[in-house]
Amino acid sequence: MSRSTYKLLAPAKINLLLQIVGDQFDDNGRSNGYHELVMIMQSISLADQIHLRSLGVDRIQLHCDHPQVPLDSSNLAHRAAALMMQKFPGLSGVEITIHKQIPIGAGLAGGSADAAAVLVGLDLMWNLGLTQTELQSLGGQLGSDVPFCLEGGTALALGRGDQLDFLPGLENIYVVLGKYRSLSVSTPWAYQTYRQQFQASYAKTPAEQDARRHASGSGSLLKAIAQRDIAQIGQRLTNDLERVVLPAHPQVAVLRQTLQAQNLLGVMMSGSGPTVFGLAESAATADQAKARVRAAIADPDLELWVAQFCSHGIRLL
Ligand code: C5P
């Protein structure tokens, strides 16, 4: 039975690994503007809440309690509803209310998580019975991170980030996150700047790309994940985009160093940044690290959170 209102939880993600293999090519061998990646993605308990309400009229209404979130079709959650209405015409309109906890422009896939929640919610509201594969395919049309956000947990992600291999969940790992409220990084800017600076070193042929994937740090990190060896996981965190984001934003580099000076198991930037995170084995260690970073950087613009790894993506509340 479908209902006229749904509440969904949309967790953020961090990247335990993000390595750039080279340009992605279409079937005609032309670059399509994306990068071939090797990533390991992890959902965390920092999450938005999405409320959906069926509207009699064929319209999308978007509300959000965060003043900087756009409420028009530039919002990925709005685009998700528009895509669903285009694919399944004649169904109801929808009012979407986003209760924002995940910071925006942060490298934590907040917008992608909200879009994933709209796909899941409308599938239920309209009683469509879409399969996970169908939802993933719709998600891929919205953004590279949306397919991961649907299912969540821990996954190896290849291609542009949408070829997913889900791994057994990691639990009881805590994460301290820091981000300057007023600082956001545009994902296209991060990838374009990386391309300008490092394209000469990109793998050029499919064979070279394959070799690069095999030589990536994913093998040893996957082994550490399989063994649930948190110390090794912490040591093997990698993010190629740090090479362009940290030099452009020295305050993020300082925040990273400050986190690194704490008793944490590994520190890294997530996605295209500028959020940096550190891993901890206990909530107490994570809380202590957060308090020490707060004491070391007395800037009210700095926001800090403690969250936990979680083994799910979009969930009904
Ligand atoms: O897929 P999404 O819309 O999130 O990507 C935003 C931008 O990030 C793309 O337009 C592209 O510039 C860059 N990107 C990339 N390679 C990827 C994913 C994103 O170059 N695998």
PDB file of C-alpha atoms in Angstrom, residues 190-308:
ATOM      1  CA  ALA A 190      38.423  20.247  -8.706  1.00  0.00           C
ATOM      2  CA  TYR A 191      38.422  17.735 -11.577  1.00  0.00           C
ATOM      3  CA  GLN A 192      39.140  20.352 -14.263  1.00  0.00           C
ATOM      4  CA  THR A 193      42.046  21.777 -12.265  1.00  0.00           C
ATOM      5  CA  TYR A 194      43.396  18.265 -11.722  1.00  0.00           C
ATOM      6  CA  ARG A 195      43.164  17.635 -15.471  1.00  0.00           C
ATOM      7  CA  GLN A 196      45.009  20.901 -16.261  1.00  0.00           C
ATOM      8  CA  GLN A 197      47.834  19.999 -13.902  1.00  0.00           C
ATOM      9  CA  PHE A 198      48.175  16.244 -14.276  1.00  0.00           C
ATOM     10  CA  GLN A 199      46.721  15.184 -17.635  1.00  0.00           C
ATOM     11  CA  ALA A 200      50.218  14.384 -18.941  1.00  0.00           C
ATOM     12  CA  SER A 201      50.361  11.515 -16.408  1.00  0.00           C
ATOM     13  CA  TYR A 202      46.880  10.075 -17.255  1.00  0.00           C
ATOM     14  CA  ALA A 203      46.564   6.496 -18.520  1.00  0.00           C
ATOM     15  CA  LYS A 204      45.811   6.935 -22.230  1.00  0.00           C
ATOM     16  CA  THR A 205      44.663   3.540 -23.528  1.00  0.00           C
ATOM     17  CA  PRO A 206      42.175   1.008 -22.092  1.00  0.00           C
ATOM     18  CA  ALA A 207      45.121  -1.330 -21.357  1.00  0.00           C
ATOM     19  CA  GLU A 208      46.990   1.446 -19.516  1.00  0.00           C
ATOM     20  CA  GLN A 209      43.839   2.285 -17.574  1.00  0.00           C
ATOM     21  CA  ASP A 210      43.447  -1.357 -16.560  1.00  0.00           C
ATOM     22  CA  ALA A 211      47.056  -1.523 -15.409  1.00  0.00           C
ATOM     23  CA  ARG A 212      46.559   1.716 -13.427  1.00  0.00           C
ATOM     24  CA  ARG A 213      43.438   0.293 -11.750  1.00  0.00           C
ATOM     25  CA  HIS A 214      45.361  -2.813 -10.707  1.00  0.00           C
ATOM     26  CA  ALA A 215      48.277  -0.764  -9.425  1.00  0.00           C
ATOM     27  CA  SER A 216      45.967   1.548  -7.449  1.00  0.00           C
ATOM     28  CA  GLY A 217      45.940   1.434  -3.678  1.00  0.00           C
ATOM     29  CA  SER A 218      42.528  -0.230  -3.693  1.00  0.00           C
ATOM     30  CA  GLY A 219      43.907  -3.809  -3.354  1.00  0.00           C
ATOM     31  CA  SER A 220      45.609  -3.224  -0.003  1.00  0.00           C
ATOM     32  CA  LEU A 221      42.749  -1.096   1.311  1.00  0.00           C
ATOM     33  CA  LEU A 222      40.206  -3.754   0.286  1.00  0.00           C
ATOM     34  CA  LYS A 223      42.301  -6.326   2.146  1.00  0.00           C
ATOM     35  CA  ALA A 224      42.362  -4.131   5.264  1.00  0.00           C
ATOM     36  CA  ILE A 225      38.568  -3.707   4.990  1.00  0.00           C
ATOM     37  CA  ALA A 226      38.037  -7.473   4.594  1.00  0.00           C
ATOM     38  CA  GLN A 227      40.178  -8.030   7.708  1.00  0.00           C
ATOM     39  CA  ARG A 228      38.426  -5.163   9.538  1.00  0.00           C
ATOM     40  CA  ASP A 229      41.896  -3.829  10.337  1.00  0.00           C
ATOM     41  CA  ILE A 230      41.047  -0.252  11.271  1.00  0.00           C
ATOM     42  CA  ALA A 231      44.692   0.818  11.753  1.00  0.00           C
ATOM     43  CA  GLN A 232      45.549  -0.363   8.223  1.00  0.00           C
ATOM     44  CA  ILE A 233      42.410   1.259   6.798  1.00  0.00           C
ATOM     45  CA  GLY A 234      43.510   4.523   8.399  1.00  0.00           C
ATOM     46  CA  GLN A 235      47.025   4.256   6.975  1.00  0.00           C
ATOM     47  CA  ARG A 236      45.825   3.572   3.440  1.00  0.00           C
ATOM     48  CA  LEU A 237      43.400   6.467   2.996  1.00  0.00           C
ATOM     49  CA  THR A 238      44.091   8.194  -0.361  1.00  0.00           C
ATOM     50  CA  ASN A 239      42.603  11.091  -2.286  1.00  0.00           C
ATOM     51  CA  ASP A 240      44.257  12.397  -5.482  1.00  0.00           C
ATOM     52  CA  LEU A 241      42.104  15.548  -5.409  1.00  0.00           C
ATOM     53  CA  GLU A 242      43.986  16.739  -2.313  1.00  0.00           C
ATOM     54  CA  ARG A 243      46.752  17.653  -4.777  1.00  0.00           C
ATOM     55  CA  VAL A 244      44.658  20.511  -6.174  1.00  0.00           C
ATOM     56  CA  VAL A 245      42.297  21.423  -3.325  1.00  0.00           C
ATOM     57  CA  LEU A 246      44.836  21.740  -0.477  1.00  0.00           C
ATOM     58  CA  PRO A 247      47.196  24.153  -2.318  1.00  0.00           C
ATOM     59  CA  ALA A 248      44.192  26.287  -3.361  1.00  0.00           C
ATOM     60  CA  HIS A 249      42.822  26.426   0.222  1.00  0.00           C
ATOM     61  CA  PRO A 250      45.683  26.614   2.753  1.00  0.00           C
ATOM     62  CA  GLN A 251      43.227  26.788   5.693  1.00  0.00           C
ATOM     63  CA  VAL A 252      42.026  23.283   4.751  1.00  0.00           C
ATOM     64  CA  ALA A 253      45.635  22.065   4.749  1.00  0.00           C
ATOM     65  CA  VAL A 254      46.051  23.533   8.252  1.00  0.00           C
ATOM     66  CA  LEU A 255      42.831  21.865   9.434  1.00  0.00           C
ATOM     67  CA  ARG A 256      44.114  18.573   8.012  1.00  0.00           C
ATOM     68  CA  GLN A 257      47.429  18.981   9.899  1.00  0.00           C
ATOM     69  CA  THR A 258      45.545  19.815  13.102  1.00  0.00           C
ATOM     70  CA  LEU A 259      43.453  16.641  12.782  1.00  0.00           C
ATOM     71  CA  GLN A 260      46.624  14.695  12.045  1.00  0.00           C
ATOM     72  CA  ALA A 261      48.175  15.909  15.308  1.00  0.00           C
ATOM     73  CA  GLN A 262      45.377  14.137  17.236  1.00  0.00           C
ATOM     74  CA  ASN A 263      45.252  10.537  18.267  1.00  0.00           C
ATOM     75  CA  LEU A 264      43.467   9.394  15.085  1.00  0.00           C
ATOM     76  CA  LEU A 265      44.035   6.422  12.794  1.00  0.00           C
ATOM     77  CA  GLY A 266      44.268   8.329   9.515  1.00  0.00           C
ATOM     78  CA  VAL A 267      43.221  11.701   8.112  1.00  0.00           C
ATOM     79  CA  MET A 268      42.088  12.557   4.571  1.00  0.00           C
ATOM     80  CA  MET A 269      39.961  14.955   2.543  1.00  0.00           C
ATOM     81  CA  SER A 270      36.638  13.524   1.312  1.00  0.00           C
ATOM     82  CA  GLY A 271      35.704  13.657  -2.398  1.00  0.00           C
ATOM     83  CA  SER A 272      36.398  17.043  -3.960  1.00  0.00           C
ATOM     84  CA  GLY A 273      36.515  18.553  -0.461  1.00  0.00           C
ATOM     85  CA  PRO A 274      36.863  20.706   1.419  1.00  0.00           C
ATOM     86  CA  THR A 275      35.701  18.452   4.319  1.00  0.00           C
ATOM     87  CA  VAL A 276      38.553  16.611   5.996  1.00  0.00           C
ATOM     88  CA  PHE A 277      38.005  13.642   8.280  1.00  0.00           C
ATOM     89  CA  GLY A 278      39.904  11.444  10.692  1.00  0.00           C
ATOM     90  CA  LEU A 279      39.082   7.891  11.799  1.00  0.00           C
ATOM     91  CA  ALA A 280      38.866   6.697  15.387  1.00  0.00           C
ATOM     92  CA  GLU A 281      38.238   3.348  17.062  1.00  0.00           C
ATOM     93  CA  SER A 282      35.941   4.735  19.743  1.00  0.00           C
ATOM     94  CA  ALA A 283      33.391   7.503  20.153  1.00  0.00           C
ATOM     95  CA  ALA A 284      35.417   8.809  23.125  1.00  0.00           C
ATOM     96  CA  THR A 285      38.606   9.200  21.016  1.00  0.00           C
ATOM     97  CA  ALA A 286      36.634  10.907  18.255  1.00  0.00           C
ATOM     98  CA  ASP A 287      34.961  13.302  20.735  1.00  0.00           C
ATOM     99  CA  GLN A 288      38.326  14.104  22.311  1.00  0.00           C
ATOM    100  CA  ALA A 289      39.912  14.817  18.898  1.00  0.00           C
ATOM    101  CA  LYS A 290      36.986  17.069  18.019  1.00  0.00           C
ATOM    102  CA  ALA A 291      37.389  19.029  21.284  1.00  0.00           C
ATOM    103  CA  ARG A 292      41.141  19.431  20.717  1.00  0.00           C
ATOM    104  CA  VAL A 293      40.694  20.661  17.136  1.00  0.00           C
ATOM    105  CA  ARG A 294      38.087  23.122  18.392  1.00  0.00           C
ATOM    106  CA  ALA A 295      40.561  24.375  21.000  1.00  0.00           C
ATOM    107  CA  ALA A 296      43.405  24.611  18.459  1.00  0.00           C
ATOM    108  CA  ILE A 297      41.410  26.479  15.789  1.00  0.00           C
ATOM    109  CA  ALA A 298      39.294  29.132  17.476  1.00  0.00           C
ATOM    110  CA  ASP A 299      37.415  30.076  14.306  1.00  0.00           C
ATOM    111  CA  PRO A 300      33.602  30.137  14.595  1.00  0.00           C
ATOM    112  CA  ASP A 301      33.453  29.417  10.848  1.00  0.00           C
ATOM    113  CA  LEU A 302      34.853  25.928  11.489  1.00  0.00           C
ATOM    114  CA  GLU A 303      32.164  23.271  11.915  1.00  0.00           C
ATOM    115  CA  LEU A 304      33.056  19.898  13.441  1.00  0.00           C
ATOM    116  CA  TRP A 305      31.055  16.686  13.717  1.00  0.00           C
ATOM    117  CA  VAL A 306      31.489  13.177  15.087  1.00  0.00           C
ATOM    118  CA  ALA A 307      29.720  10.453  13.113  1.00  0.00           C
ATOM    119  CA  GLN A 308      29.890   6.696  12.734  1.00  0.00           C
TER     120      GLN A 308
END
